[in-house]
């Protein structure tokens, strides 16, 4: 048996009458309890009015622009037995739902769903939601509010769309579902949303709940020159951004006594000067890193889903600063090469990098990278892991450090090391051990032979 039931505007708080700004159902629609029927708006708030029960819509009594108040009939539904049965679990589910949070749409049977402006809204009561919150999620910088209904807002949130960027085609420039759809289509076809950004959220981080990127007219403050990023900067920037966002980075900082190693380096430089080989600290670091990777294999690995791929080869990348940006040439099979060969190959690759002549294969296959800023300066820094590697070693400028030898302070040449590691793969203790082991090797390079 079916009965015709009127669905009315419920208690909407302190409002005498509010304007209907959206009608979401039409005659013939089958609706469920809790489904939003209309959106109403006062000068302070917008809210969706949900159905108190399900059924088939027989007549719609309101139009956009009408004024309604508590008790106004929205529509008539034919509530058959099946529809009523369908309504029951929906209500039970809503009742069991967790207490709503301030910025979330309020979910309660037959009560208006108000959506709060972040930070500005009072937390709604769990007993009786009140439409006191301004709907517009606001320009997150707090000075301008987007104009859209809660369902459009929810839709935009799901797609990671910043509503403030969407031009509203509705009444009073209200943003509609269709506007959001068109915005996403245009953004995708214009390539505004890169694949990486789409995975992580929207292009400017809106889906991450971040503030929109500031748009500043710098010319207002002084003369400027706009210079497009180089091709390398764009590529490396996108990679660095992904790696920084996707990898839980932690950096272990340490210091290593390289006094003896420096003496060896100076001696070797004199001996090999005629042969045209120049040794910098980096060649020794590569050799020591290979030994440490052998001792701590999880550093010579990559994550493939839930599987750790442990590599049995040792290809070491080193960051090279070039006029066009950062590149990472790779020394293959570093474990099979001596310091002389490593030093030669490194300077050849560094020259090629600076001349922009590295081939793609010379930048592929790396297991672990080293970023040396020792020739430039600094004490410590946080290198960004070069995915899919799981760790990177940063070396800063060595300096003379006064060290207590039990009787007096003596100057020791000290190299600062910064090991960034992927905490999904490497524990903090392992990173500290890796750095400490590296320290023993660099302090006494003979240990490499062990
Ligand atoms: N402490 C003190 N001096 C150091 C040093 C250290 N840790 N490392 C290098 N030096 C010295 C060298 O011995 C050399 O001295 P001389 O001129 O007296 O011979 C001088 O600094 C310049 O060295 P270099 O930088 O030319 O050579 P390198 O082998 O140390 O590094 C390369 C080569 C290609 C790695 C480096 O030139 C480079 O591009 N570094 C920048 C890397 C970078 O940008 N990293 C940041 C990436 S973001 O994580």
Short mmCIF file of C-alpha atoms and ligand atoms in Angstrom, two decimals:
data_model
loop_
_atom_site.label_atom_id
_atom_site.label_comp_id
_atom_site.label_asym_id
_atom_site.label_seq_id
_atom_site.Cartn_x
_atom_site.Cartn_y
_atom_site.Cartn_z
CA UNK A 1 0.00 0.00 0.00
CA UNK A 2 1.31 3.46 -0.79
CA UNK A 3 0.48 6.82 0.73
CA UNK A 4 1.11 10.36 -0.39
CA UNK A 5 3.29 12.17 2.14
CA UNK A 6 4.21 15.83 2.30
CA UNK A 7 7.84 16.63 3.06
CA UNK A 8 8.15 19.92 4.83
CA UNK A 9 10.92 22.30 5.76
CA UNK A 10 12.05 21.25 9.25
CA UNK A 11 13.18 23.52 12.05
CA UNK A 12 15.88 25.70 10.49
CA UNK A 13 16.87 27.65 13.51
CA UNK A 14 16.36 31.33 13.89
CA UNK A 15 15.31 32.12 10.36
CA UNK A 16 11.81 33.42 9.54
CA UNK A 17 12.09 32.70 5.88
CA UNK A 18 14.90 31.69 3.59
CA UNK A 19 15.28 31.66 -0.16
CA UNK A 20 15.35 28.46 -2.21
CA UNK A 21 18.48 28.65 -4.32
CA UNK A 22 18.62 25.10 -5.66
CA UNK A 23 16.06 22.37 -6.28
CA UNK A 24 17.77 19.02 -6.58
CA UNK A 25 14.89 16.69 -7.37
CA UNK A 26 12.12 16.52 -9.96
CA UNK A 27 8.75 14.82 -10.32
CA UNK A 28 9.22 11.11 -10.97
CA UNK A 29 12.55 10.85 -9.08
CA UNK A 30 12.89 8.09 -6.54
CA UNK A 31 14.44 9.56 -3.46
CA UNK A 32 15.81 8.09 -0.28
CA UNK A 33 15.55 9.32 3.24
CA UNK A 34 18.33 11.81 3.99
CA UNK A 35 18.78 12.69 0.33
CA UNK A 36 19.17 16.44 -0.17
CA UNK A 37 16.10 18.01 -1.77
CA UNK A 38 16.68 21.73 -1.89
CA UNK A 39 19.29 24.26 -0.83
CA UNK A 40 18.11 27.34 0.98
CA UNK A 41 20.07 30.41 1.79
CA UNK A 42 19.74 33.29 4.19
CA UNK A 43 22.06 36.26 4.38
CA UNK A 44 24.15 34.30 6.88
CA UNK A 45 24.09 30.67 5.83
CA UNK A 46 23.20 28.09 3.25
CA UNK A 47 21.91 24.65 4.01
CA UNK A 48 20.59 21.63 2.27
CA UNK A 49 17.22 20.29 3.34
CA UNK A 50 17.17 16.50 3.30
CA UNK A 51 14.18 14.21 2.83
CA UNK A 52 12.61 12.93 6.02
CA UNK A 53 11.71 9.76 4.14
CA UNK A 54 12.09 8.05 0.79
CA UNK A 55 9.63 7.47 -2.02
CA UNK A 56 8.71 8.59 -5.49
CA UNK A 57 8.36 12.34 -6.00
CA UNK A 58 4.79 13.12 -7.10
CA UNK A 59 4.92 16.92 -7.01
CA UNK A 60 7.45 19.63 -6.23
CA UNK A 61 5.95 22.59 -4.43
CA UNK A 62 8.89 25.00 -4.49
CA UNK A 63 10.91 26.76 -7.16
CA UNK A 64 14.25 28.54 -7.11
CA UNK A 65 13.66 32.01 -5.72
CA UNK A 66 10.70 31.03 -3.48
CA UNK A 67 10.83 31.95 0.18
CA UNK A 68 10.21 29.09 2.59
CA UNK A 69 10.13 28.67 6.35
CA UNK A 70 9.62 25.89 8.86
CA UNK A 71 6.58 23.88 7.81
CA UNK A 72 6.57 24.95 4.13
CA UNK A 73 5.80 21.96 1.93
CA UNK A 74 8.73 21.10 -0.33
CA UNK A 75 7.24 18.17 -2.19
CA UNK A 76 4.95 15.19 -2.04
CA UNK A 77 6.22 11.66 -2.20
CA UNK A 78 4.44 8.42 -2.66
CA UNK A 79 5.92 6.38 0.11
CA UNK A 80 5.41 2.71 -0.73
CA UNK A 81 6.23 -0.06 1.65
CA UNK A 82 9.51 -0.73 -0.10
CA UNK A 83 10.57 2.88 0.03
CA UNK A 84 9.81 3.07 3.73
CA UNK A 85 11.78 -0.07 4.32
CA UNK A 86 14.64 1.44 2.39
CA UNK A 87 14.50 4.52 4.56
CA UNK A 88 14.96 2.64 7.81
CA UNK A 89 18.59 1.55 7.44
CA UNK A 90 19.52 4.99 6.19
CA UNK A 91 18.25 6.52 9.39
CA UNK A 92 19.94 3.92 11.54
CA UNK A 93 23.21 4.58 9.73
CA UNK A 94 22.91 8.31 10.24
CA UNK A 95 22.21 7.84 13.91
CA UNK A 96 25.29 5.68 14.27
CA UNK A 97 27.47 8.15 12.42
CA UNK A 98 30.24 9.83 14.38
CA UNK A 99 29.67 13.26 15.78
CA UNK A 100 30.12 15.85 13.08
CA UNK A 101 33.13 18.11 13.10
CA UNK A 102 32.97 21.84 12.72
CA UNK A 103 33.89 22.02 9.06
CA UNK A 104 31.99 18.94 7.95
CA UNK A 105 28.49 18.77 6.65
CA UNK A 106 26.12 17.92 9.45
CA UNK A 107 24.47 14.58 8.90
CA UNK A 108 21.24 14.07 10.79
CA UNK A 109 17.89 12.66 9.77
CA UNK A 110 15.47 15.22 8.46
CA UNK A 111 17.55 18.10 9.66
CA UNK A 112 19.10 20.71 7.46
CA UNK A 113 22.69 20.11 6.48
CA UNK A 114 24.70 23.21 7.13
CA UNK A 115 28.28 23.54 6.10
CA UNK A 116 30.68 25.62 8.03
CA UNK A 117 33.30 28.01 6.91
CA UNK A 118 36.58 26.66 8.26
CA UNK A 119 37.73 28.18 11.50
CA UNK A 120 34.83 30.64 11.56
CA UNK A 121 32.08 28.23 12.41
CA UNK A 122 30.92 27.12 15.80
CA UNK A 123 30.85 23.35 16.23
CA UNK A 124 27.31 22.23 15.53
CA UNK A 125 25.37 20.55 18.28
CA UNK A 126 24.97 16.85 17.82
CA UNK A 127 21.38 17.05 19.00
CA UNK A 128 20.01 19.66 16.67
CA UNK A 129 22.12 21.06 13.89
CA UNK A 130 21.73 24.78 13.53
CA UNK A 131 22.35 26.60 10.31
CA UNK A 132 24.42 29.31 11.91
CA UNK A 133 27.53 28.59 9.90
CA UNK A 134 28.34 30.41 6.72
CA UNK A 135 28.38 27.87 3.99
CA UNK A 136 30.98 29.25 1.71
CA UNK A 137 34.24 27.49 2.46
CA UNK A 138 35.81 30.70 2.04
CA UNK A 139 38.87 31.75 0.40
CA UNK A 140 41.22 30.16 2.85
CA UNK A 141 43.04 33.38 3.33
CA UNK A 142 39.83 34.52 4.89
CA UNK A 143 38.93 37.54 2.84
CA UNK A 144 36.56 36.22 0.21
CA UNK A 145 33.96 33.48 0.21
CA UNK A 146 33.08 31.19 -2.66
CA UNK A 147 29.39 30.93 -3.41
CA UNK A 148 28.21 27.32 -3.71
CA UNK A 149 25.88 24.83 -2.09
CA UNK A 150 27.14 22.14 0.31
CA UNK A 151 26.72 19.43 -2.32
CA UNK A 152 28.76 21.42 -4.86
CA UNK A 153 31.29 22.06 -2.15
CA UNK A 154 31.49 18.35 -1.35
CA UNK A 155 31.78 17.53 -5.05
CA UNK A 156 34.60 20.09 -5.44
CA UNK A 157 36.40 18.71 -2.40
CA UNK A 158 36.24 15.20 -3.81
CA UNK A 159 37.82 16.40 -7.05
CA UNK A 160 40.37 18.60 -5.31
CA UNK A 161 39.00 21.73 -6.90
CA UNK A 162 39.56 25.12 -5.31
CA UNK A 163 36.10 26.69 -5.66
CA UNK A 164 37.52 30.17 -5.56
CA UNK A 165 39.01 29.49 -8.97
CA UNK A 166 35.71 28.38 -10.49
CA UNK A 167 33.52 30.94 -12.23
CA UNK A 168 29.93 30.52 -11.08
CA UNK A 169 27.24 30.51 -13.74
CA UNK A 170 24.33 30.35 -11.29
CA UNK A 171 22.27 33.13 -9.75
CA UNK A 172 24.49 35.72 -8.09
CA UNK A 173 27.51 33.91 -9.62
CA UNK A 174 26.78 30.80 -7.64
CA UNK A 175 29.05 27.86 -8.54
CA UNK A 176 27.08 24.85 -9.78
CA UNK A 177 27.98 21.18 -10.22
CA UNK A 178 28.32 21.81 -13.93
CA UNK A 179 30.74 24.69 -13.34
CA UNK A 180 32.97 22.38 -11.30
CA UNK A 181 32.77 19.69 -13.98
CA UNK A 182 33.72 22.16 -16.71
CA UNK A 183 36.56 23.53 -14.59
CA UNK A 184 38.06 20.06 -14.15
CA UNK A 185 37.68 19.30 -17.85
CA UNK A 186 39.45 22.49 -18.82
CA UNK A 187 42.20 22.01 -16.25
CA UNK A 188 42.87 18.49 -17.52
CA UNK A 189 42.90 19.44 -21.18
CA UNK A 190 45.16 22.43 -20.48
CA UNK A 191 47.51 20.14 -18.58
CA UNK A 192 47.17 22.33 -15.52
CA UNK A 193 46.77 19.27 -13.35
CA UNK A 194 49.82 17.13 -13.89
CA UNK A 195 49.57 13.41 -13.27
CA UNK A 196 51.67 13.72 -10.15
CA UNK A 197 49.61 16.60 -8.86
CA UNK A 198 46.42 14.77 -9.62
CA UNK A 199 47.67 11.84 -7.60
CA UNK A 200 48.58 13.99 -4.67
CA UNK A 201 45.71 16.41 -5.04
CA UNK A 202 45.16 19.43 -7.19
CA UNK A 203 47.90 21.34 -8.93
CA UNK A 204 48.22 23.89 -6.17
CA UNK A 205 47.66 21.58 -3.25
CA UNK A 206 44.00 22.49 -2.71
CA UNK A 207 43.10 18.83 -2.24
CA UNK A 208 45.71 18.59 0.48
CA UNK A 209 43.77 21.23 2.34
CA UNK A 210 46.52 23.77 1.78
CA UNK A 211 46.16 27.45 1.18
CA UNK A 212 46.10 28.40 -2.48
CA UNK A 213 49.50 29.47 -3.76
CA UNK A 214 49.83 33.23 -3.23
CA UNK A 215 49.33 35.29 -6.37
CA UNK A 216 51.30 38.48 -5.99
CA UNK A 217 51.81 41.26 -8.47
CA UNK A 218 55.48 41.81 -7.65
CA UNK A 219 55.68 44.84 -9.94
CA UNK A 220 53.71 46.68 -7.31
CA UNK A 221 56.76 46.51 -5.05
CA UNK A 222 59.63 47.07 -7.48
CA UNK A 223 61.11 46.17 -10.86
CA UNK A 224 61.24 42.48 -11.77
CA UNK A 225 62.42 40.15 -14.54
CA UNK A 226 60.31 37.07 -15.32
CA UNK A 227 62.56 34.21 -16.44
CA UNK A 228 61.16 30.79 -17.44
CA UNK A 229 62.67 27.83 -15.60
CA UNK A 230 65.19 25.80 -17.59
CA UNK A 231 64.11 22.40 -18.94
CA UNK A 232 66.35 20.64 -16.40
CA UNK A 233 64.98 22.74 -13.53
CA UNK A 234 61.42 21.89 -14.55
CA UNK A 235 62.16 18.17 -14.74
CA UNK A 236 64.27 17.99 -11.60
CA UNK A 237 61.84 20.26 -9.76
CA UNK A 238 58.91 17.95 -10.50
CA UNK A 239 60.94 14.93 -9.35
CA UNK A 240 62.16 16.65 -6.19
CA UNK A 241 58.62 17.78 -5.39
CA UNK A 242 57.22 14.27 -5.77
CA UNK A 243 60.02 12.76 -3.71
CA UNK A 244 59.65 15.32 -0.96
CA UNK A 245 55.89 14.82 -0.75
CA UNK A 246 55.81 11.03 -1.14
CA UNK A 247 58.78 9.94 0.98
CA UNK A 248 58.81 10.33 4.76
CA UNK A 249 62.27 11.86 4.93
CA UNK A 250 64.38 11.92 8.04
CA UNK A 251 67.95 13.23 8.08
CA UNK A 252 70.65 11.89 10.39
CA UNK A 253 73.44 14.40 10.87
CA UNK A 254 76.89 13.32 11.95
CA UNK A 255 80.49 14.46 11.86
CA UNK A 256 83.50 12.48 10.79
CA UNK A 257 87.18 12.94 11.52
CA UNK A 258 88.93 13.01 8.14
CA UNK A 259 92.28 14.38 9.28
CA UNK A 260 94.22 11.29 8.17
CA UNK A 261 92.19 10.89 5.00
CA UNK A 262 92.87 14.50 4.01
CA UNK A 263 96.62 13.86 4.41
CA UNK A 264 96.28 10.85 2.10
CA UNK A 265 94.26 12.91 -0.39
CA UNK A 266 96.92 15.66 -0.48
CA UNK A 267 99.66 13.07 -0.97
CA UNK A 268 97.79 11.32 -3.76
CA UNK A 269 97.07 14.63 -5.48
CA UNK A 270 100.80 15.36 -5.57
CA UNK A 271 101.63 11.90 -6.86
CA UNK A 272 98.99 11.92 -9.57
CA UNK A 273 99.30 15.55 -10.62
CA UNK A 274 101.31 14.67 -13.72
CA UNK A 275 98.81 11.97 -14.65
CA UNK A 276 96.09 14.62 -14.58
CA UNK A 277 94.07 12.94 -11.84
CA UNK A 278 92.56 15.11 -9.14
CA UNK A 279 91.22 13.60 -5.95
CA UNK A 280 88.52 15.38 -4.02
CA UNK A 281 86.77 14.03 -0.95
CA UNK A 282 83.92 12.78 -3.09
CA UNK A 283 85.88 9.87 -4.59
CA UNK A 284 86.70 8.63 -1.09
CA UNK A 285 83.11 9.09 -0.03
CA UNK A 286 81.90 6.95 -2.94
CA UNK A 287 84.31 4.18 -1.99
CA UNK A 288 83.31 4.33 1.68
CA UNK A 289 79.61 4.46 0.84
CA UNK A 290 79.88 1.27 -1.20
CA UNK A 291 81.43 -0.49 1.79
CA UNK A 292 78.62 0.82 4.02
CA UNK A 293 75.97 -0.30 1.52
CA UNK A 294 77.45 -3.79 1.62
CA UNK A 295 77.19 -3.81 5.39
CA UNK A 296 73.67 -2.29 5.41
CA UNK A 297 71.93 -3.73 2.34
CA UNK A 298 68.56 -2.05 3.04
CA UNK A 299 70.21 1.23 2.00
CA UNK A 300 70.95 -0.28 -1.41
CA UNK A 301 67.30 -0.96 -2.14
CA UNK A 302 64.06 0.33 -3.63
CA UNK A 303 60.48 -0.01 -2.51
CA UNK A 304 58.15 -1.75 -4.94
CA UNK A 305 54.77 -1.64 -3.23
CA UNK A 306 55.15 -3.83 -0.18
CA UNK A 307 58.32 -5.44 -1.48
CA UNK A 308 61.84 -4.25 -0.81
CA UNK A 309 64.05 -4.82 -3.84
CA UNK A 310 67.61 -5.33 -2.62
CA UNK A 311 70.20 -4.60 -5.28
CA UNK A 312 73.31 -6.65 -5.71
CA UNK A 313 75.06 -4.03 -7.79
CA UNK A 314 76.48 -0.70 -6.64
CA UNK A 315 75.79 2.20 -8.98
CA UNK A 316 76.37 5.47 -7.16
CA UNK A 317 74.92 8.79 -8.30
CA UNK A 318 76.34 12.15 -7.37
CA UNK A 319 74.52 15.46 -7.60
CA UNK A 320 76.20 17.89 -9.97
CA UNK A 321 75.45 21.57 -10.03
CA UNK A 322 75.34 22.79 -13.65
CA UNK A 323 74.49 26.17 -15.19
CA UNK A 324 71.13 24.71 -16.20
CA UNK A 325 70.31 23.04 -12.91
CA UNK A 326 70.88 19.90 -10.93
CA UNK A 327 71.68 16.55 -12.59
CA UNK A 328 72.75 13.24 -11.09
CA UNK A 329 75.31 11.30 -13.14
CA UNK A 330 75.80 7.71 -12.06
CA UNK A 331 79.06 5.82 -11.59
CA UNK A 332 78.34 2.21 -12.45
CA UNK A 333 79.76 -0.72 -10.54
CA UNK A 334 81.56 1.57 -8.11
CA UNK A 335 82.40 -1.50 -6.01
CA UNK A 336 84.67 -2.77 -8.77
CA UNK A 337 86.61 0.48 -9.12
CA UNK A 338 89.56 1.89 -7.19
CA UNK A 339 89.88 5.48 -5.98
CA UNK A 340 91.92 6.54 -9.04
CA UNK A 341 89.31 5.21 -11.45
CA UNK A 342 86.47 6.69 -9.40
CA UNK A 343 88.16 10.12 -9.30
CA UNK A 344 88.76 10.07 -13.06
CA UNK A 345 85.25 8.94 -13.93
CA UNK A 346 83.71 11.41 -11.55
CA UNK A 347 85.50 14.40 -13.04
CA UNK A 348 84.66 13.23 -16.56
CA UNK A 349 80.98 12.85 -15.70
CA UNK A 350 80.96 16.19 -13.83
CA UNK A 351 82.44 17.92 -16.90
CA UNK A 352 79.90 16.27 -19.18
CA UNK A 353 77.16 17.36 -16.79
CA UNK A 354 78.32 20.97 -16.82
CA UNK A 355 78.58 20.91 -20.64
CA UNK A 356 75.07 19.44 -20.89
CA UNK A 357 76.46 16.35 -22.65
CA UNK A 358 75.35 13.55 -20.31
CA UNK A 359 73.45 10.79 -22.06
CA UNK A 360 70.26 9.48 -20.39
CA UNK A 361 71.99 6.16 -19.66
CA UNK A 362 74.67 8.02 -17.69
CA UNK A 363 71.98 9.24 -15.31
CA UNK A 364 70.11 5.96 -14.87
CA UNK A 365 70.31 2.93 -12.64
CA UNK A 366 71.56 4.64 -9.49
CA UNK A 367 71.25 2.77 -6.17
CA UNK A 368 72.27 5.54 -3.78
CA UNK A 369 73.23 9.18 -4.30
CA UNK A 370 75.73 11.55 -2.77
CA UNK A 371 75.27 15.28 -2.74
CA UNK A 372 78.49 17.11 -1.94
CA UNK A 373 78.36 20.79 -1.15
CA UNK A 374 81.82 20.60 0.38
CA UNK A 375 83.39 22.71 -2.35
CA UNK A 376 80.89 25.45 -1.64
CA UNK A 377 80.15 25.60 2.09
CA UNK A 378 77.53 24.97 4.74
CA UNK A 379 77.50 22.84 7.84
CA UNK A 380 74.59 20.41 7.41
CA UNK A 381 71.59 20.22 5.11
CA UNK A 382 68.69 17.95 4.18
CA UNK A 383 69.25 16.28 0.83
CA UNK A 384 66.09 15.06 -0.88
CA UNK A 385 66.07 11.34 -1.64
CA UNK A 386 66.40 10.53 -5.32
CA UNK A 387 63.49 8.06 -5.75
CA UNK A 388 63.28 5.15 -6.17
CA UNK A 389 66.41 5.12 -4.03
CA UNK A 390 65.85 5.04 -0.28
CA UNK A 391 68.70 7.17 1.00
CA UNK A 392 71.09 9.95 0.03
CA UNK A 393 74.24 11.20 1.70
CA UNK A 394 74.94 14.91 1.90
CA UNK A 395 78.47 16.13 2.60
CA UNK A 396 79.17 19.68 3.70
CA UNK A 397 82.43 21.61 3.99
CA UNK A 398 85.07 20.14 6.26
CA UNK A 399 86.44 22.36 9.00
CA UNK A 400 89.00 22.32 11.79
CA UNK A 401 87.29 21.31 14.99
CA UNK A 402 88.95 21.46 18.42
CA UNK A 403 88.67 17.94 19.81
CA UNK A 404 89.66 16.93 23.38
CA UNK A 405 92.19 14.09 23.26
CA UNK A 406 92.19 13.49 27.02
CA UNK A 407 94.91 16.04 27.72
CA UNK A 408 94.27 18.93 25.42
CA UNK A 409 92.22 20.22 22.54
CA UNK A 410 93.69 19.29 19.18
CA UNK A 411 92.54 20.45 15.75
CA UNK A 412 90.88 17.70 13.73
CA UNK A 413 89.58 18.10 10.20
CA UNK A 414 85.91 17.29 10.47
CA UNK A 415 83.48 16.47 7.69
CA UNK A 416 79.75 17.03 8.35
CA UNK A 417 77.53 14.29 6.92
CA UNK A 418 73.76 14.43 6.45
CA UNK A 419 72.10 11.13 5.63
CA UNK A 420 68.47 11.45 4.50
CA UNK A 421 66.59 8.17 4.52
CA UNK A 422 63.15 6.85 3.68
CA UNK A 423 61.68 6.03 7.07
CA UNK A 424 59.35 3.43 5.52
CA UNK A 425 62.41 1.33 4.79
CA UNK A 426 65.10 2.46 7.18
CA UNK A 427 64.82 2.90 10.93
CA UNK A 428 66.51 5.77 12.71
CA UNK A 429 68.88 3.40 14.51
CA UNK A 430 70.01 1.87 11.22
CA UNK A 431 70.67 5.33 9.79
CA UNK A 432 72.74 6.29 12.84
CA UNK A 433 74.69 3.02 12.49
CA UNK A 434 75.24 3.60 8.78
CA UNK A 435 76.65 7.07 9.44
CA UNK A 436 78.74 5.86 12.34
CA UNK A 437 80.18 3.04 10.24
CA UNK A 438 80.92 5.49 7.44
CA UNK A 439 82.72 7.56 10.06
CA UNK A 440 85.01 4.70 11.07
CA UNK A 441 85.89 4.04 7.42
CA UNK A 442 86.63 7.67 6.63
CA UNK A 443 88.58 8.13 9.84
CA UNK A 444 90.78 5.18 8.98
CA UNK A 445 90.53 4.41 5.30
CA UNK A 446 92.52 1.18 5.65
CA UNK A 447 89.36 -0.39 7.06
CA UNK A 448 87.86 -0.32 3.57
CA UNK A 449 90.08 -3.26 2.74
CA UNK A 450 88.62 -5.39 5.54
N1 LIG B 1 85.25 20.11 2.42
C1 LIG B 1 86.17 21.03 2.06
N2 LIG B 1 86.55 21.20 0.77
C2 LIG B 1 85.97 20.43 -0.15
C3 LIG B 1 85.03 19.45 0.17
C4 LIG B 1 84.68 19.31 1.52
N3 LIG B 1 83.76 18.41 1.91
N4 LIG B 1 84.64 18.86 -0.96
C5 LIG B 1 85.31 19.42 -1.97
N5 LIG B 1 86.14 20.36 -1.46
C6 LIG B 1 87.05 21.19 -2.19
C7 LIG B 1 87.77 20.41 -3.25
O1 LIG B 1 88.85 19.72 -2.71
C8 LIG B 1 88.15 21.48 -4.20
O2 LIG B 1 89.25 22.16 -3.67
P1 LIG B 1 90.42 22.77 -4.60
O3 LIG B 1 89.75 23.71 -5.52
O4 LIG B 1 91.35 23.41 -3.64
O5 LIG B 1 91.02 21.65 -5.32
C9 LIG B 1 86.98 22.44 -4.15
O6 LIG B 1 86.33 22.16 -2.92
C10 LIG B 1 85.99 22.28 -5.27
O7 LIG B 1 85.59 20.93 -5.37
P2 LIG B 1 84.49 20.50 -6.44
O8 LIG B 1 83.19 20.88 -5.96
O9 LIG B 1 84.91 21.05 -7.76
O10 LIG B 1 84.71 18.96 -6.55
P3 LIG B 1 83.96 17.79 -5.80
O11 LIG B 1 84.56 16.56 -6.31
O12 LIG B 1 83.96 17.99 -4.35
O13 LIG B 1 82.47 17.89 -6.32
C11 LIG B 1 80.67 18.02 -7.89
C12 LIG B 1 82.12 17.66 -7.69
C13 LIG B 1 80.31 17.81 -9.32
C14 LIG B 1 79.83 17.11 -7.00
C15 LIG B 1 80.47 19.46 -7.41
O14 LIG B 1 81.19 20.32 -8.26
C16 LIG B 1 79.04 19.89 -7.41
O15 LIG B 1 78.42 20.14 -8.43
N6 LIG B 1 78.51 20.03 -6.20
C17 LIG B 1 77.17 20.54 -6.01
C18 LIG B 1 76.21 19.42 -5.71
C19 LIG B 1 74.87 19.99 -5.40
O16 LIG B 1 74.43 20.95 -5.98
N7 LIG B 1 74.22 19.39 -4.42
C20 LIG B 1 72.98 19.88 -3.94
C21 LIG B 1 71.92 19.05 -4.47
S1 LIG B 1 70.47 19.26 -3.60
O17 LIG B 1 70.54 18.04 -2.55
#
